[in-house]
CSV table of C-alpha atoms and ligand atoms in Angstrom, one decimal:
chain,number,residue,atom,x,y,z
A,1,MET,CA,2.8,-5.9,31.7
A,2,GLU,CA,0.4,-7.0,29.0
A,3,TYR,CA,1.2,-7.4,25.3
A,4,ILE,CA,-0.6,-7.6,21.9
A,5,GLY,CA,0.3,-8.9,18.5
A,6,ALA,CA,0.3,-6.6,15.4
A,7,ILE,CA,0.6,-7.4,11.8
A,8,ASP,CA,1.4,-5.4,8.7
A,9,LEU,CA,0.5,-7.5,5.6
A,10,GLY,CA,1.7,-5.8,2.5
A,11,ALA,CA,1.6,-6.9,-1.2
A,12,THR,CA,4.9,-8.8,-0.9
A,13,LYS,CA,6.1,-8.7,2.7
A,14,VAL,CA,4.6,-9.3,6.1
A,15,THR,CA,5.8,-7.9,9.5
A,16,ALA,CA,4.7,-9.3,12.8
A,17,VAL,CA,5.4,-7.4,16.1
A,18,ILE,CA,4.7,-7.8,19.8
A,19,ALA,CA,4.2,-4.5,21.6
A,20,ASP,CA,3.1,-3.1,24.9
A,21,ILE,CA,0.5,-0.4,25.5
A,22,ASN,CA,3.0,2.4,25.1
A,23,GLY,CA,3.8,1.2,21.6
A,24,ASN,CA,7.2,-0.2,22.7
A,25,ILE,CA,7.9,-3.0,20.2
A,26,VAL,CA,9.6,-5.9,22.0
A,27,ILE,CA,10.2,-7.9,18.8
A,28,ARG,CA,9.7,-7.5,15.1
A,29,LEU,CA,9.8,-10.3,12.5
A,30,LYS,CA,9.7,-9.6,8.7
A,31,GLU,CA,9.3,-12.2,5.9
A,32,ALA,CA,8.3,-12.4,2.3
A,33,ILE,CA,4.6,-13.5,1.9
A,34,GLN,CA,4.3,-17.2,1.1
A,35,THR,CA,2.4,-17.3,-2.2
A,36,GLU,CA,3.8,-20.7,-3.4
A,37,GLY,CA,2.0,-24.0,-2.9
A,38,ASN,CA,-1.6,-25.0,-3.1
A,39,LYS,CA,-3.4,-24.7,0.1
A,40,PHE,CA,-6.9,-24.0,-1.2
A,41,THR,CA,-10.2,-25.1,0.2
A,42,PRO,CA,-13.8,-24.2,-0.6
A,43,TRP,CA,-14.6,-21.0,1.4
A,44,ARG,CA,-17.9,-19.2,1.7
A,45,ASP,CA,-19.1,-18.6,-1.9
A,46,GLY,CA,-15.7,-19.2,-3.4
A,47,ILE,CA,-12.2,-20.6,-2.5
A,48,GLY,CA,-9.9,-19.8,0.4
A,49,TYR,CA,-6.1,-19.6,0.3
A,50,HIS,CA,-4.8,-20.6,3.8
A,51,LYS,CA,-1.0,-20.4,3.5
A,52,ILE,CA,-0.9,-16.7,4.5
A,53,ALA,CA,-2.8,-17.3,7.7
A,54,ASP,CA,-0.5,-20.2,8.5
A,55,GLN,CA,2.4,-17.9,8.0
A,56,LEU,CA,1.0,-15.3,10.3
A,57,ILE,CA,0.4,-17.9,13.0
A,58,SER,CA,3.9,-19.3,12.8
A,59,MET,CA,5.4,-15.8,12.9
A,60,LEU,CA,3.4,-14.7,15.9
A,61,ARG,CA,4.2,-18.0,17.7
A,62,ARG,CA,7.9,-17.5,17.0
A,63,ALA,CA,7.7,-13.8,18.1
A,64,ILE,CA,6.0,-14.8,21.4
A,65,SER,CA,8.6,-17.5,22.1
A,66,GLU,CA,11.6,-15.4,21.1
A,67,SER,CA,10.5,-12.4,23.1
A,68,THR,CA,9.6,-14.6,26.1
A,69,VAL,CA,6.3,-12.7,26.7
A,70,SER,CA,3.7,-14.9,28.4
A,71,GLY,CA,1.1,-14.4,25.7
A,72,ILE,CA,-0.9,-11.8,23.7
A,73,LYS,CA,-4.2,-10.2,24.7
A,74,ALA,CA,-5.4,-9.3,21.1
A,75,ILE,CA,-4.2,-9.1,17.5
A,76,GLY,CA,-4.5,-6.1,15.1
A,77,ILE,CA,-3.9,-6.5,11.4
A,78,GLY,CA,-3.4,-3.8,8.8
A,79,SER,CA,-3.6,-5.4,5.4
A,80,ALA,CA,-3.6,-4.7,1.7
A,81,GLY,CA,-7.2,-4.9,0.6
A,82,PRO,CA,-9.9,-5.2,-0.5
A,83,LEU,CA,-11.3,-6.7,2.6
A,84,SER,CA,-14.5,-8.6,3.2
A,85,ASP,CA,-15.6,-9.9,6.5
A,86,GLY,CA,-12.3,-10.9,8.1
A,87,ALA,CA,-10.6,-11.9,4.8
A,88,ILE,CA,-8.9,-10.3,1.8
A,89,ILE,CA,-11.1,-10.8,-1.3
A,90,ASN,CA,-9.6,-11.2,-4.8
A,91,PRO,CA,-6.3,-9.5,-3.8
A,92,PRO,CA,-5.2,-7.5,-6.9
A,93,ASN,CA,-1.7,-6.9,-5.5
A,94,ILE,CA,-0.8,-10.2,-3.8
A,95,LYS,CA,0.2,-12.6,-6.6
A,96,LEU,CA,-1.7,-15.8,-6.0
A,97,ARG,CA,-2.2,-18.5,-8.6
A,98,ARG,CA,-5.8,-19.9,-8.6
A,99,PRO,CA,-6.1,-23.7,-8.6
A,100,SER,CA,-6.9,-24.8,-12.2
A,101,SER,CA,-9.9,-26.8,-10.8
A,102,ALA,CA,-11.6,-23.6,-9.4
A,103,CYS,CA,-14.3,-21.7,-11.3
A,104,ALA,CA,-12.6,-18.7,-12.8
A,105,THR,CA,-15.3,-16.3,-11.5
A,106,ALA,CA,-15.5,-17.7,-7.9
A,107,PRO,CA,-14.2,-15.2,-5.4
A,108,LEU,CA,-10.7,-15.9,-4.0
A,109,TYR,CA,-10.4,-15.2,-0.3
A,110,VAL,CA,-7.4,-15.0,2.0
A,111,PRO,CA,-9.0,-15.7,5.4
A,112,LEU,CA,-7.2,-13.9,8.2
A,113,VAL,CA,-9.4,-13.3,11.3
A,114,ASP,CA,-11.0,-16.7,11.8
A,115,PRO,CA,-7.8,-18.7,11.7
A,116,LEU,CA,-6.0,-16.4,14.2
A,117,VAL,CA,-9.0,-16.4,16.5
A,118,ALA,CA,-9.0,-20.2,16.5
A,119,GLU,CA,-5.3,-20.4,17.1
A,120,PHE,CA,-4.8,-17.7,19.8
A,121,ASP,CA,-8.2,-17.7,21.4
A,122,CYS,CA,-8.2,-13.9,21.5
A,123,ARG,CA,-10.0,-11.1,19.6
A,124,VAL,CA,-8.6,-10.1,16.2
A,125,ALA,CA,-9.2,-6.8,14.3
A,126,LEU,CA,-8.6,-6.3,10.6
A,127,GLU,CA,-8.6,-3.0,8.7
A,128,ASN,CA,-7.1,-2.0,5.4
A,129,ASP,CA,-3.5,-0.7,5.5
A,130,CYS,CA,-4.4,3.0,5.1
A,131,THR,CA,-7.1,2.9,7.8
A,132,ALA,CA,-4.5,1.2,10.1
A,133,ALA,CA,-1.9,3.8,9.1
A,134,ILE,CA,-4.0,6.8,10.0
A,135,LEU,CA,-4.6,5.2,13.5
A,136,GLY,CA,-0.9,4.7,13.9
A,137,GLU,CA,-0.3,8.3,12.9
A,138,VAL,CA,-2.9,9.7,15.3
A,139,TYR,CA,-1.7,7.8,18.4
A,140,TYR,CA,2.0,7.2,17.8
A,141,GLY,CA,3.0,9.6,15.0
A,142,ALA,CA,2.2,13.1,14.0
A,143,GLY,CA,-0.8,13.3,16.3
A,144,LYS,CA,0.9,11.7,19.3
A,145,ASP,CA,1.2,14.9,21.4
A,146,VAL,CA,-2.4,16.1,20.7
A,147,LYS,CA,-4.2,15.0,23.9
A,148,ASP,CA,-7.8,15.7,22.7
A,149,LYS,CA,-7.9,13.6,19.5
A,150,ARG,CA,-11.3,15.1,18.7
A,151,SER,CA,-9.5,18.3,17.8
A,152,LEU,CA,-7.2,16.6,15.5
A,153,HIS,CA,-7.6,16.6,11.7
A,154,LEU,CA,-5.1,14.5,10.0
A,155,VAL,CA,-4.8,12.7,6.6
A,156,TYR,CA,-2.3,10.0,5.8
A,157,VAL,CA,-1.4,9.2,2.2
A,158,THR,CA,0.6,6.2,1.0
A,159,LEU,CA,2.5,6.2,-2.3
A,160,SER,CA,3.8,2.7,-3.0
A,161,THR,CA,2.6,0.0,-5.4
A,162,GLY,CA,-0.8,1.7,-4.9
A,163,PHE,CA,-2.0,5.1,-3.8
A,164,GLY,CA,-4.3,5.4,-0.9
A,165,ALA,CA,-5.3,7.5,2.1
A,166,GLY,CA,-6.7,7.4,5.6
A,167,VAL,CA,-8.6,10.3,7.2
A,168,TRP,CA,-9.0,11.3,10.9
A,169,ASN,CA,-11.4,14.2,11.2
A,170,GLY,CA,-11.8,14.2,15.0
A,171,ARG,CA,-12.5,10.5,14.7
A,172,LEU,CA,-11.7,7.7,12.2
A,173,LEU,CA,-13.4,8.1,8.9
A,174,ARG,CA,-14.5,4.6,7.9
A,175,GLY,CA,-17.5,4.9,5.6
A,176,LYS,CA,-20.3,2.3,5.4
A,177,GLU,CA,-18.0,-0.6,4.5
A,178,GLY,CA,-14.6,0.7,5.7
A,179,ASN,CA,-13.6,1.9,2.3
A,180,ALA,CA,-13.7,5.7,2.8
A,181,ALA,CA,-11.0,8.1,1.5
A,182,GLU,CA,-10.3,6.0,-1.7
A,183,ILE,CA,-8.0,8.8,-2.9
A,184,GLY,CA,-6.4,6.4,-5.5
A,185,HIS,CA,-9.8,6.4,-7.4
A,186,PHE,CA,-10.4,10.1,-7.3
A,187,PHE,CA,-11.1,11.1,-10.9
A,188,VAL,CA,-8.3,13.4,-12.1
A,189,LYS,CA,-8.0,13.1,-15.9
A,190,GLU,CA,-10.6,13.1,-18.7
A,191,ASP,CA,-9.7,10.3,-21.2
A,192,GLY,CA,-6.9,9.1,-18.8
A,193,LEU,CA,-5.2,5.8,-18.5
A,194,ARG,CA,-7.2,2.8,-17.3
A,195,CYS,CA,-6.9,2.1,-13.6
A,196,GLY,CA,-6.7,-1.4,-12.0
A,197,CYS,CA,-10.2,-0.8,-10.8
A,198,GLY,CA,-11.5,-0.7,-14.4
A,199,ASN,CA,-12.2,3.0,-14.6
A,200,TYR,CA,-10.3,5.5,-16.7
A,201,GLY,CA,-8.5,8.6,-15.3
A,202,CYS,CA,-8.1,7.6,-11.6
A,203,ALA,CA,-5.3,9.2,-9.7
A,204,GLU,CA,-3.8,5.7,-9.0
A,205,ALA,CA,-3.4,5.1,-12.7
A,206,TYR,CA,-0.7,7.9,-12.7
A,207,VAL,CA,0.5,8.4,-9.1
A,208,SER,CA,1.2,4.8,-7.8
A,209,GLY,CA,4.1,2.6,-8.7
A,210,ARG,CA,1.9,0.4,-10.8
A,211,GLY,CA,0.5,3.5,-12.5
A,212,MET,CA,3.9,4.9,-13.2
A,213,GLU,CA,4.9,1.6,-14.8
A,214,LYS,CA,1.8,1.6,-17.0
A,215,ASN,CA,2.3,5.3,-18.0
A,216,ALA,CA,5.9,4.6,-18.9
A,217,ARG,CA,4.9,1.5,-21.0
A,218,MET,CA,2.2,3.4,-22.9
A,219,ARG,CA,4.6,6.2,-23.6
A,220,MET,CA,7.3,3.7,-24.7
A,221,VAL,CA,4.8,2.1,-27.1
A,222,ASN,CA,4.0,5.5,-28.6
A,223,GLU,CA,7.8,6.1,-28.9
A,224,LYS,CA,8.4,2.8,-30.6
A,225,LEU,CA,10.1,1.4,-27.4
A,226,GLY,CA,12.5,4.3,-27.2
A,227,CYS,CA,14.4,3.3,-30.3
A,228,GLN,CA,13.7,6.5,-32.3
A,229,SER,CA,14.9,9.3,-30.2
A,230,ASN,CA,16.5,10.3,-27.0
A,231,TYR,CA,13.0,10.3,-25.5
A,232,GLY,CA,12.9,7.0,-23.7
A,233,ALA,CA,16.5,5.9,-24.6
A,234,ALA,CA,17.8,5.6,-21.0
A,235,LEU,CA,14.6,3.8,-19.9
A,236,ARG,CA,15.1,1.4,-22.8
A,237,SER,CA,18.7,0.6,-21.9
A,238,LEU,CA,18.0,0.2,-18.2
A,239,ALA,CA,15.1,-2.1,-18.9
A,240,LEU,CA,17.3,-4.1,-21.3
A,241,ALA,CA,20.0,-4.4,-18.6
A,242,ALA,CA,17.3,-5.7,-16.2
A,243,ALA,CA,16.2,-8.2,-18.8
A,244,GLU,CA,19.8,-9.4,-19.2
A,245,LYS,CA,20.3,-9.7,-15.5
A,246,GLU,CA,17.2,-11.8,-15.1
A,247,GLY,CA,18.2,-14.0,-18.1
A,248,PHE,CA,15.6,-12.8,-20.5
A,249,ALA,CA,17.8,-11.0,-23.0
A,250,LYS,CA,17.1,-13.5,-25.8
A,251,GLU,CA,13.4,-13.3,-25.3
A,252,VAL,CA,13.5,-9.5,-25.6
A,253,ASP,CA,15.6,-9.9,-28.7
A,254,LEU,CA,12.9,-12.1,-30.3
A,255,TYR,CA,9.9,-10.2,-28.9
A,256,PRO,CA,10.9,-6.6,-28.4
A,257,TRP,CA,7.6,-5.8,-26.6
A,258,GLN,CA,8.7,-8.0,-23.7
A,259,LEU,CA,11.0,-5.2,-22.8
A,260,LEU,CA,8.0,-3.3,-21.3
A,261,ASN,CA,7.8,-6.0,-18.6
A,262,PHE,CA,11.1,-4.9,-17.2
A,263,ILE,CA,10.1,-1.3,-16.5
A,264,THR,CA,9.8,-0.8,-12.8
A,265,PRO,CA,9.5,2.4,-10.7
A,266,SER,CA,13.2,2.1,-9.7
A,267,ILE,CA,14.1,2.0,-13.4
A,268,ILE,CA,11.9,5.0,-14.1
A,269,PHE,CA,13.5,7.0,-11.4
A,270,ALA,CA,17.0,6.0,-12.5
A,271,ALA,CA,16.2,6.9,-16.1
A,272,ALA,CA,14.8,10.3,-15.1
A,273,HIS,CA,17.9,10.9,-13.0
A,274,ALA,CA,20.0,10.2,-16.1
A,275,GLY,CA,18.0,12.9,-18.0
A,276,ASP,CA,15.5,10.7,-19.9
A,277,ARG,CA,12.6,13.1,-20.6
A,278,LEU,CA,10.1,10.3,-21.1
A,279,ALA,CA,10.8,9.0,-17.5
A,280,GLN,CA,10.7,12.6,-16.2
A,281,ALA,CA,7.3,13.1,-17.8
A,282,VAL,CA,6.0,9.9,-16.0
A,283,ILE,CA,7.2,11.4,-12.7
A,284,ASP,CA,5.8,14.8,-13.6
A,285,ASP,CA,2.4,13.1,-14.1
A,286,SER,CA,2.7,11.3,-10.8
A,287,CYS,CA,3.3,14.6,-8.9
A,288,ARG,CA,0.7,16.5,-10.8
A,289,TYR,CA,-2.2,14.1,-10.3
A,290,GLY,CA,-1.0,13.3,-6.8
A,291,GLY,CA,-1.2,17.0,-6.0
A,292,ILE,CA,-4.7,17.3,-7.5
A,293,ALA,CA,-5.8,14.3,-5.5
A,294,LEU,CA,-4.3,15.7,-2.3
A,295,ALA,CA,-6.1,19.0,-2.9
A,296,ASN,CA,-9.4,17.2,-3.3
A,297,ILE,CA,-9.0,15.4,0.0
A,298,ALA,CA,-7.8,18.6,1.7
A,299,ASN,CA,-10.7,20.6,0.3
A,300,ALA,CA,-13.1,17.8,1.6
A,301,TYR,CA,-11.6,17.5,5.2
A,302,ASP,CA,-9.6,20.6,5.8
A,303,PRO,CA,-6.8,18.8,7.7
A,304,GLN,CA,-4.1,20.4,9.8
A,305,ILE,CA,-1.5,18.0,8.6
A,306,ILE,CA,-1.1,15.5,5.7
A,307,THR,CA,1.6,12.9,6.3
A,308,SER,CA,2.9,10.6,3.6
A,309,GLY,CA,4.7,7.3,3.5
A,310,GLY,CA,4.9,4.2,1.4
A,311,GLY,CA,7.9,2.7,-0.4
A,312,ILE,CA,8.1,5.1,-3.3
A,313,MET,CA,7.5,8.2,-1.1
A,314,LEU,CA,10.1,7.1,1.5
A,315,ASN,CA,12.7,6.2,-1.2
A,316,HIS,CA,12.0,9.4,-3.2
A,317,PRO,CA,11.1,12.0,-0.6
A,318,GLN,CA,11.8,14.8,-3.1
A,319,LEU,CA,8.4,14.0,-4.6
A,320,LEU,CA,6.6,15.4,-1.6
A,321,ALA,CA,7.4,19.1,-2.2
A,322,ARG,CA,6.4,18.8,-5.8
A,323,ILE,CA,3.1,17.1,-4.9
A,324,ARG,CA,2.5,19.8,-2.2
A,325,ASP,CA,3.2,22.6,-4.7
A,326,GLU,CA,0.6,21.2,-7.1
A,327,MET,CA,-1.9,20.7,-4.2
A,328,VAL,CA,-1.6,24.3,-3.2
A,329,LYS,CA,-2.8,25.5,-6.7
A,330,HIS,CA,-6.2,23.8,-6.2
A,331,LEU,CA,-7.0,24.5,-2.6
A,332,ASN,CA,-10.0,26.4,-1.2
A,333,VAL,CA,-9.0,25.8,2.4
A,334,SER,CA,-5.8,27.1,4.2
A,335,ALA,CA,-2.9,24.9,3.2
A,336,PRO,CA,-2.2,21.9,5.5
A,337,LYS,CA,1.3,21.1,6.5
A,338,VAL,CA,2.6,18.3,4.3
A,339,VAL,CA,5.3,16.1,5.8
A,340,LEU,CA,6.8,12.6,5.6
A,341,THR,CA,5.3,10.3,8.3
A,342,PRO,CA,7.5,10.3,11.4
A,343,LEU,CA,6.8,6.5,11.7
A,344,GLY,CA,8.5,5.8,8.3
A,345,GLU,CA,8.0,2.3,7.0
A,346,HIS,CA,6.4,1.2,10.4
A,347,VAL,CA,3.3,3.3,10.2
A,348,VAL,CA,0.9,0.4,9.4
A,349,GLU,CA,2.5,-1.7,12.2
A,350,TYR,CA,1.7,1.1,14.7
A,351,GLY,CA,-1.9,1.3,13.4
A,352,ALA,CA,-2.2,-2.5,13.9
A,353,ILE,CA,-1.0,-2.0,17.5
A,354,VAL,CA,-3.8,0.6,18.0
A,355,LEU,CA,-6.4,-1.8,16.5
A,356,ALA,CA,-5.3,-4.5,19.0
A,357,TRP,CA,-5.4,-2.2,22.0
A,358,GLN,CA,-8.8,-0.9,21.1
A,359,LEU,CA,-10.1,-4.5,21.2
A,360,VAL,CA,-9.1,-4.8,24.8
A,361,SER,CA,-10.7,-1.4,25.5
A,362,CYS,CA,-7.4,0.4,26.1
A,363,GLN,CA,-6.7,3.6,24.4
A,364,PRO,CA,-3.0,3.8,23.7
B,401,LIG,ZN1,-9.4,3.4,-10.0
């Protein structure tokens, strides 16, 4: 039996697995991403941060020795982007501190492919996490039983820290630089909130976890931090409790705006559950603009099924029906089925497994 290595590199956690061609995972290791310490060197036209590649190497080495497989034929990686030629470039979601000696405008790279090739002497494929996820869905998830993949039309949508999609329309939709199906940056609202990409009114600025936080913060500022009315009061008290728990109560006391730093998606959901109308409005926005974005991608690709995953979606699956209902209002194609991914939190891992098997010319 032959085996491959597969990696899901998220914003805060990394998972390494060893799997066979049937997608049977023989071992799975999960760790927090190492972002502490200074392992920077000049790299291409900027600087390279090497701790993450070191971590991937040591995880795969450990996985090989603990699973007692004789070795791996290839490695697939599904990673948070943006990607550039085997590396992550200027990662917006992985929190890295630039060395003070580095030029502030020099690109910051996280090299992934070259270090793994050098260590394991095998081929390594890297794709962004949504592209990997749609491959996982096609071969091991919702598309598993469809023999002729050319007849399959599938969209995968992740709702987590970010909001992204992967498209299979008889084949993988990649685009000229592998950045196709950027659903998070579909324009959904005139004069909308500013997105992490710099534009205004992107879907991600409302739908994603980061967007929800920003939307809640802007609304709290407009409501004078939830002091004046019941609108925002539960959000305020939950954020205060979080600040206290983390030892920042005094700081918030001195500088009330610091309170906004403690608003997270889980606090927004808890406040909405407690009846806070401000938090509910933030979730309403997420579902509305998420539904519009889904309709746009469905109108473009006419899929049979849209599957969805990602931390926020999997923890709050009730969002899916609301997003679907909004989507249906804007469709000009017959409505696709909208379901949670059957692969749950492992969808990117399965995509990375497909990437690795494709390198050794095996179709799973
Ligand atoms: Zn954007």
